[in-house]
Tab-separated table of C-alpha atoms in Angstrom:
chain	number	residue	atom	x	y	z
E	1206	UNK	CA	15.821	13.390	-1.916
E	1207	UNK	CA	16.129	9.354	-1.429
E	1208	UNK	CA	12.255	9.222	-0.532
E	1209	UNK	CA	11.144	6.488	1.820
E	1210	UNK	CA	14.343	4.242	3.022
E	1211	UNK	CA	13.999	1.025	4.535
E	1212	UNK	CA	16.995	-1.235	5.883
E	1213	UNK	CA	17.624	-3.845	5.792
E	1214	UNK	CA	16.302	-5.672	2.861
E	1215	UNK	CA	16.554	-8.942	3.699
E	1216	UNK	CA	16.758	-10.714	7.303
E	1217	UNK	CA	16.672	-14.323	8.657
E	1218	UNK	CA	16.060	-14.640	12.014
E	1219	UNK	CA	15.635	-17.908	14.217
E	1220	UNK	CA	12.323	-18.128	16.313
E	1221	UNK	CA	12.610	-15.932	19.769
E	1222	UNK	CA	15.137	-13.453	18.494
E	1223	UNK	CA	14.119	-9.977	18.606
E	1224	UNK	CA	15.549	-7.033	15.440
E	1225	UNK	CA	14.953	-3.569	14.435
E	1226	UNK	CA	13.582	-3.112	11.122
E	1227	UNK	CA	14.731	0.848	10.150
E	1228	UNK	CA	12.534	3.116	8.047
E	1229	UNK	CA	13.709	6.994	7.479
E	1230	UNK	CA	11.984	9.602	5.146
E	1231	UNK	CA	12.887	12.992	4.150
E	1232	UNK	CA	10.209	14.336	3.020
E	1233	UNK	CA	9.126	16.079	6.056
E	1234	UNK	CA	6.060	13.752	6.274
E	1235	UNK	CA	3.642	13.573	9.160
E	1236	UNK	CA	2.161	10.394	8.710
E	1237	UNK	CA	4.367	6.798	8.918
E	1238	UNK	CA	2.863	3.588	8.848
E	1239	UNK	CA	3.987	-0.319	8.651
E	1240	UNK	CA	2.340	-2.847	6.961
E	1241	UNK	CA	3.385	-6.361	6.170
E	1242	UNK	CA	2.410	-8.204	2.578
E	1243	UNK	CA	1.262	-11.984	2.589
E	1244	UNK	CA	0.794	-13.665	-0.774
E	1245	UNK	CA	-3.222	-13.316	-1.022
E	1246	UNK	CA	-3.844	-11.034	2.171
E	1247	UNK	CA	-2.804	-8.003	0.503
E	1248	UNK	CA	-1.326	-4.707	2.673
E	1249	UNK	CA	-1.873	-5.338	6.322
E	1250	UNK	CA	-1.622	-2.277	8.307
E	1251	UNK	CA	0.365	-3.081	11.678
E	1252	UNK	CA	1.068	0.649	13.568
E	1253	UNK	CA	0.917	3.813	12.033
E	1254	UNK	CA	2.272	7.257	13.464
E	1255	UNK	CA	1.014	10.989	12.890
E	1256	UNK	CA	3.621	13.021	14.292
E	1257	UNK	CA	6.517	12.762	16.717
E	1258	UNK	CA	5.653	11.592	19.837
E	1259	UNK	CA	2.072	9.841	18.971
E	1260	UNK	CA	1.806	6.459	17.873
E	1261	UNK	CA	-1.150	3.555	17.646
E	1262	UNK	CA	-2.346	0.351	16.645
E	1263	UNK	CA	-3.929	-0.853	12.512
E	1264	UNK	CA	-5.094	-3.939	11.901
E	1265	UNK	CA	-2.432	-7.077	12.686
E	1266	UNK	CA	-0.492	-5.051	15.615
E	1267	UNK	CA	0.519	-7.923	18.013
E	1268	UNK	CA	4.358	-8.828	18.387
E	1269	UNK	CA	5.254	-5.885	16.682
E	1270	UNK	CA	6.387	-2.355	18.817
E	1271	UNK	CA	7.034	1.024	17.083
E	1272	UNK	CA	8.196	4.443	18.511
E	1273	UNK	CA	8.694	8.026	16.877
E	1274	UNK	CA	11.205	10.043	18.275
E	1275	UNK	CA	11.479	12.184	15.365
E	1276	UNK	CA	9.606	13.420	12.753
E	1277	UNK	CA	11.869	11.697	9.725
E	1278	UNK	CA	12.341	8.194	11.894
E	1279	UNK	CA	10.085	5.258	12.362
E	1280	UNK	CA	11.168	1.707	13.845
E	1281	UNK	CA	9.303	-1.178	13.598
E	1282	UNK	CA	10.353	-3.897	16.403
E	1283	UNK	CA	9.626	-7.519	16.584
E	1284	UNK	CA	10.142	-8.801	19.954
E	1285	UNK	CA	10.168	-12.284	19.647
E	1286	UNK	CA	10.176	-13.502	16.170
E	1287	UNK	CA	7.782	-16.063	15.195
E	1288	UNK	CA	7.558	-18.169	11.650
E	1289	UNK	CA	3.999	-16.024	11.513
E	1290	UNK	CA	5.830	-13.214	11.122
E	1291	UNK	CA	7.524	-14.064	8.088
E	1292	UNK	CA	6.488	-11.588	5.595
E	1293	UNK	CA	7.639	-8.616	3.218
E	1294	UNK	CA	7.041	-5.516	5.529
E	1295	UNK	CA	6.891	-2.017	4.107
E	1296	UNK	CA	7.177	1.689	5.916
E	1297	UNK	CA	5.089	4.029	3.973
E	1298	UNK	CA	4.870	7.813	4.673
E	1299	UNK	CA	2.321	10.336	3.883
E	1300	UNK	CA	1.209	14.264	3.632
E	1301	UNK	CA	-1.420	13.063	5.456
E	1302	UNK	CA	-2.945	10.018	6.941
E	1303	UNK	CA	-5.871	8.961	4.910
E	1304	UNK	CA	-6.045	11.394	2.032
E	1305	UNK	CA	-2.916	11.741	0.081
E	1306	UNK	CA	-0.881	8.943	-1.672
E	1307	UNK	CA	1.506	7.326	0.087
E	1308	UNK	CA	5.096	7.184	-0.281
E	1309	UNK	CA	6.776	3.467	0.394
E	1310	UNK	CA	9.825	2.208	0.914
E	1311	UNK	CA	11.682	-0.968	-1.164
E	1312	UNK	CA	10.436	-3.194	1.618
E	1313	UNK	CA	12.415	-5.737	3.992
E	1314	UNK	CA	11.468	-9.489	3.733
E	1315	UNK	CA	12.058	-11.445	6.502
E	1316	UNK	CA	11.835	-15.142	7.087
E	1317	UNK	CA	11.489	-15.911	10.634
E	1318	UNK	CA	12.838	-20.550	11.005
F	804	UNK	CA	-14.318	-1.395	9.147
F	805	UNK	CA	-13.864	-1.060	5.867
F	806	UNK	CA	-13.675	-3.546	3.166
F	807	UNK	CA	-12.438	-3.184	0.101
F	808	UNK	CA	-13.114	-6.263	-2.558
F	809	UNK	CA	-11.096	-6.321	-5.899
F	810	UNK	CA	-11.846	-8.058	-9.057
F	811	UNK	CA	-10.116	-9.909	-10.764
F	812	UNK	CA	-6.919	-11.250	-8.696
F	813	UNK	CA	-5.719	-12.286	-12.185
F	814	UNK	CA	-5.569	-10.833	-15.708
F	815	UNK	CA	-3.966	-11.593	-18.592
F	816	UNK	CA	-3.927	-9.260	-21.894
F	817	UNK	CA	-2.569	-9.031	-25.344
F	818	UNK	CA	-0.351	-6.059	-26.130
F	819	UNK	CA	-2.480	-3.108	-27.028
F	820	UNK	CA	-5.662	-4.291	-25.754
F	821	UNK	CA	-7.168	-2.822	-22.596
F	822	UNK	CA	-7.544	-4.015	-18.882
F	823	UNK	CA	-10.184	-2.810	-16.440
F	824	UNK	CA	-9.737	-3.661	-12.601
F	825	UNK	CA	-12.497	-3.072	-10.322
F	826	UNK	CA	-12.961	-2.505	-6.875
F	827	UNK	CA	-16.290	-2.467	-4.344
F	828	UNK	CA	-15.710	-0.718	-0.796
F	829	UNK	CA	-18.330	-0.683	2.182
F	830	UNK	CA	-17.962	2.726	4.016
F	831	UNK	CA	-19.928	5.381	2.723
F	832	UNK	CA	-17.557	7.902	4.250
F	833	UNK	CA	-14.933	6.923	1.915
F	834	UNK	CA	-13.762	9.674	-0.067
F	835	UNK	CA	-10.750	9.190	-1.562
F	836	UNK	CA	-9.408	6.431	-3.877
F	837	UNK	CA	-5.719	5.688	-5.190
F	838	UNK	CA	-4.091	3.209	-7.470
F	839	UNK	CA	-0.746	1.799	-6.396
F	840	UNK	CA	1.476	-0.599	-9.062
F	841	UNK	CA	3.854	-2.887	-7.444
F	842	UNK	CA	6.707	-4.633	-9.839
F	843	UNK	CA	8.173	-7.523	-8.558
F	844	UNK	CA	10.565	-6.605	-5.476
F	845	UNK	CA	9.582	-3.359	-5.323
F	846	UNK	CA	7.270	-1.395	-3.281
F	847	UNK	CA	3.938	0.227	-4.223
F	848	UNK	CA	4.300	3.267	-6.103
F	849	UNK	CA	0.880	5.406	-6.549
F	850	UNK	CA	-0.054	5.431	-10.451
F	851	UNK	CA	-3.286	7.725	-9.906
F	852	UNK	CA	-6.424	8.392	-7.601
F	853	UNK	CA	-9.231	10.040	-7.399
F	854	UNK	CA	-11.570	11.955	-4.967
F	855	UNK	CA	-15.290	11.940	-4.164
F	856	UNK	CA	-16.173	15.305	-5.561
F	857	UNK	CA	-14.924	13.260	-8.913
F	858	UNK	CA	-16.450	11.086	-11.217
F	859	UNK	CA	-13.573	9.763	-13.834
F	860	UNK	CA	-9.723	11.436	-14.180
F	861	UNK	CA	-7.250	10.353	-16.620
F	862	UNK	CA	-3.728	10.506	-16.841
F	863	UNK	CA	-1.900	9.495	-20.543
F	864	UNK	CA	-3.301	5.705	-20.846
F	865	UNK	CA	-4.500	5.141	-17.549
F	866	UNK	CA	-7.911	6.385	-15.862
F	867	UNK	CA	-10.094	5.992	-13.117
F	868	UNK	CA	-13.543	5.944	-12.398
F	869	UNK	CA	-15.757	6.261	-9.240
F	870	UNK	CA	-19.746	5.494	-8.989
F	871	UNK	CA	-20.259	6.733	-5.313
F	872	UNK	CA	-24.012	5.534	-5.458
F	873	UNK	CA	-22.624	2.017	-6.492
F	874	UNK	CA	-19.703	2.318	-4.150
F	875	UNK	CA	-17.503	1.366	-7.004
F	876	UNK	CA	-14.420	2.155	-8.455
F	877	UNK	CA	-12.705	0.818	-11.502
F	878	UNK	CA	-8.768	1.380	-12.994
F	879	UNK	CA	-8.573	1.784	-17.223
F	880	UNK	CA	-5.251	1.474	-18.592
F	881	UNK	CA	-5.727	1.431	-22.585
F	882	UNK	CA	-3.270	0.381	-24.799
F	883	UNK	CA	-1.143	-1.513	-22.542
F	884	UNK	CA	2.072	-2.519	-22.870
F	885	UNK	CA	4.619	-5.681	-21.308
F	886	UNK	CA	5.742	-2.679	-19.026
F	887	UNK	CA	2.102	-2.568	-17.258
F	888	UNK	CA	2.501	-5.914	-15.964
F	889	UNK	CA	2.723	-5.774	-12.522
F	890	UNK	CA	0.511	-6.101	-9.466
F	891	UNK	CA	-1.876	-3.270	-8.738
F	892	UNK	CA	-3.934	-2.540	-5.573
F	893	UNK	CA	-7.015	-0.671	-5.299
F	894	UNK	CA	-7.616	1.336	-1.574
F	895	UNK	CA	-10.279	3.659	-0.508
F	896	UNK	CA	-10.368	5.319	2.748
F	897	UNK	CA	-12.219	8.242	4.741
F	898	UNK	CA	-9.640	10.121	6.205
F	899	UNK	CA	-8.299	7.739	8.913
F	900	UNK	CA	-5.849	5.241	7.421
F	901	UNK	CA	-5.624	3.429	3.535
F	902	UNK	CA	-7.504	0.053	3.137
F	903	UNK	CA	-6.387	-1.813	0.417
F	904	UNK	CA	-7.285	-4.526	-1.784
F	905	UNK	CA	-6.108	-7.460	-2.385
F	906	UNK	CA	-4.223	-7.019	-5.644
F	907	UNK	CA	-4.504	-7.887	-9.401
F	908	UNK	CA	-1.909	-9.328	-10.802
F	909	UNK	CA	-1.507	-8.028	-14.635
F	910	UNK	CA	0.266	-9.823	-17.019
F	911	UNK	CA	0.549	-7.851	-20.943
F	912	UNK	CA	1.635	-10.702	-23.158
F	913	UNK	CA	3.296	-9.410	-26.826
């Protein structure tokens, strides 16, 4: 049971290039979310998910795309990186979406030059 | 939306004393509260929460506490030890999504 897996965990990607930032769980979890960390700002919620097939917009969702195929995977794509999108990001899955803990992943931090 | 404000973004402590982190949200809808501990380059891992039908659980050294009137919520860990150092984040939410704080960072010095 490896939980919430995130790859990779470190990128660097030059300003306009586009990447795939993986999350898996297997815990049979409905809920999947993405949120990115900035020293100071906290968790950010950018999409969440709550079930195959259905996904929509949190808080900071611009330059960022996500899709849910399946129930255990949840891809977080930047289309054209930009240094404002530097950040440690984190997939986080859930029982439920607002009243159960959350599981999250190790994190991936990019830096976007 | 909702905001959550947590107090203070920095706290240092001597081994075996306590630390109290507290936390203010806006919605009155919220109605459930968790308490996630993140070590450096690791991600959040829940420590404890607490519901609205509750007014203070406790789990070993660490406890929570919730004054709905006040809309305020507060985390207890007693006796701490260099292990507790880490951030922690407060979060609150209604049923629709977690909103979290801003973190505390905690540092337990021997």
């Amino acid at each position: 049971n490896a939980g919430v897996t995130q790859t990779p965990k470190f990128q660097v990607l030059k300003t306009g290039q586009s990447m795939t930032l993986q999350c898996a769980q297997d815990m049979n979890h409905e809920y999947m979310s993405w949120y990115r960390q900035d020293p100071g700002m906290g968790l950010r919620l950018i999409h969440y998910s709550v079930g195959a097939g259905i996904t929509d917009q949190g808080e900071v969702p611009n330059g960022y795309n996500v899709s849910r195929s399946t129930t255990e995977d949840f891809p977080l794509r930047l289309l054209s990186a930009a240094p404002s999108q530097t950040s440690v990001y984190f997939c986080a899955s859930s029982y439920n979406r607002g009243n159960y803990g959350y599981t999250f992943g190790s994190g991936t931090r990019l830096t976007v030059v | 939306g909702e905001n959550v404000e947590q107090h203070p973004s920095t706290l240092s402590v001597q081994e075996g004393d306590s630390a109290v982190i507290k936390c203010t949200y806006s919605d009155s809808a919220s109605n459930y509260f968790p308490w996630y501990k993140q070590e450096l380059g690791k991600g959040p891992q829940l420590i404890i929460d607490i519901r609205s039908n509750v007014g203070e659980k406790k789990d070993q050294r660490i406890a929570v506490t919730l004054n709905k009137t006040a809309k305020h919520f507060s985390l207890h860990i007693t006796e701490t030890q260099p292990e507790d150092s880490a951030v922690y984040f407060c979060a609150s939410s209604s049923g629709y999504a977690l909103n979290f704080g801003k973190g505390t960072s905690l540092l337990v010095t021997p």
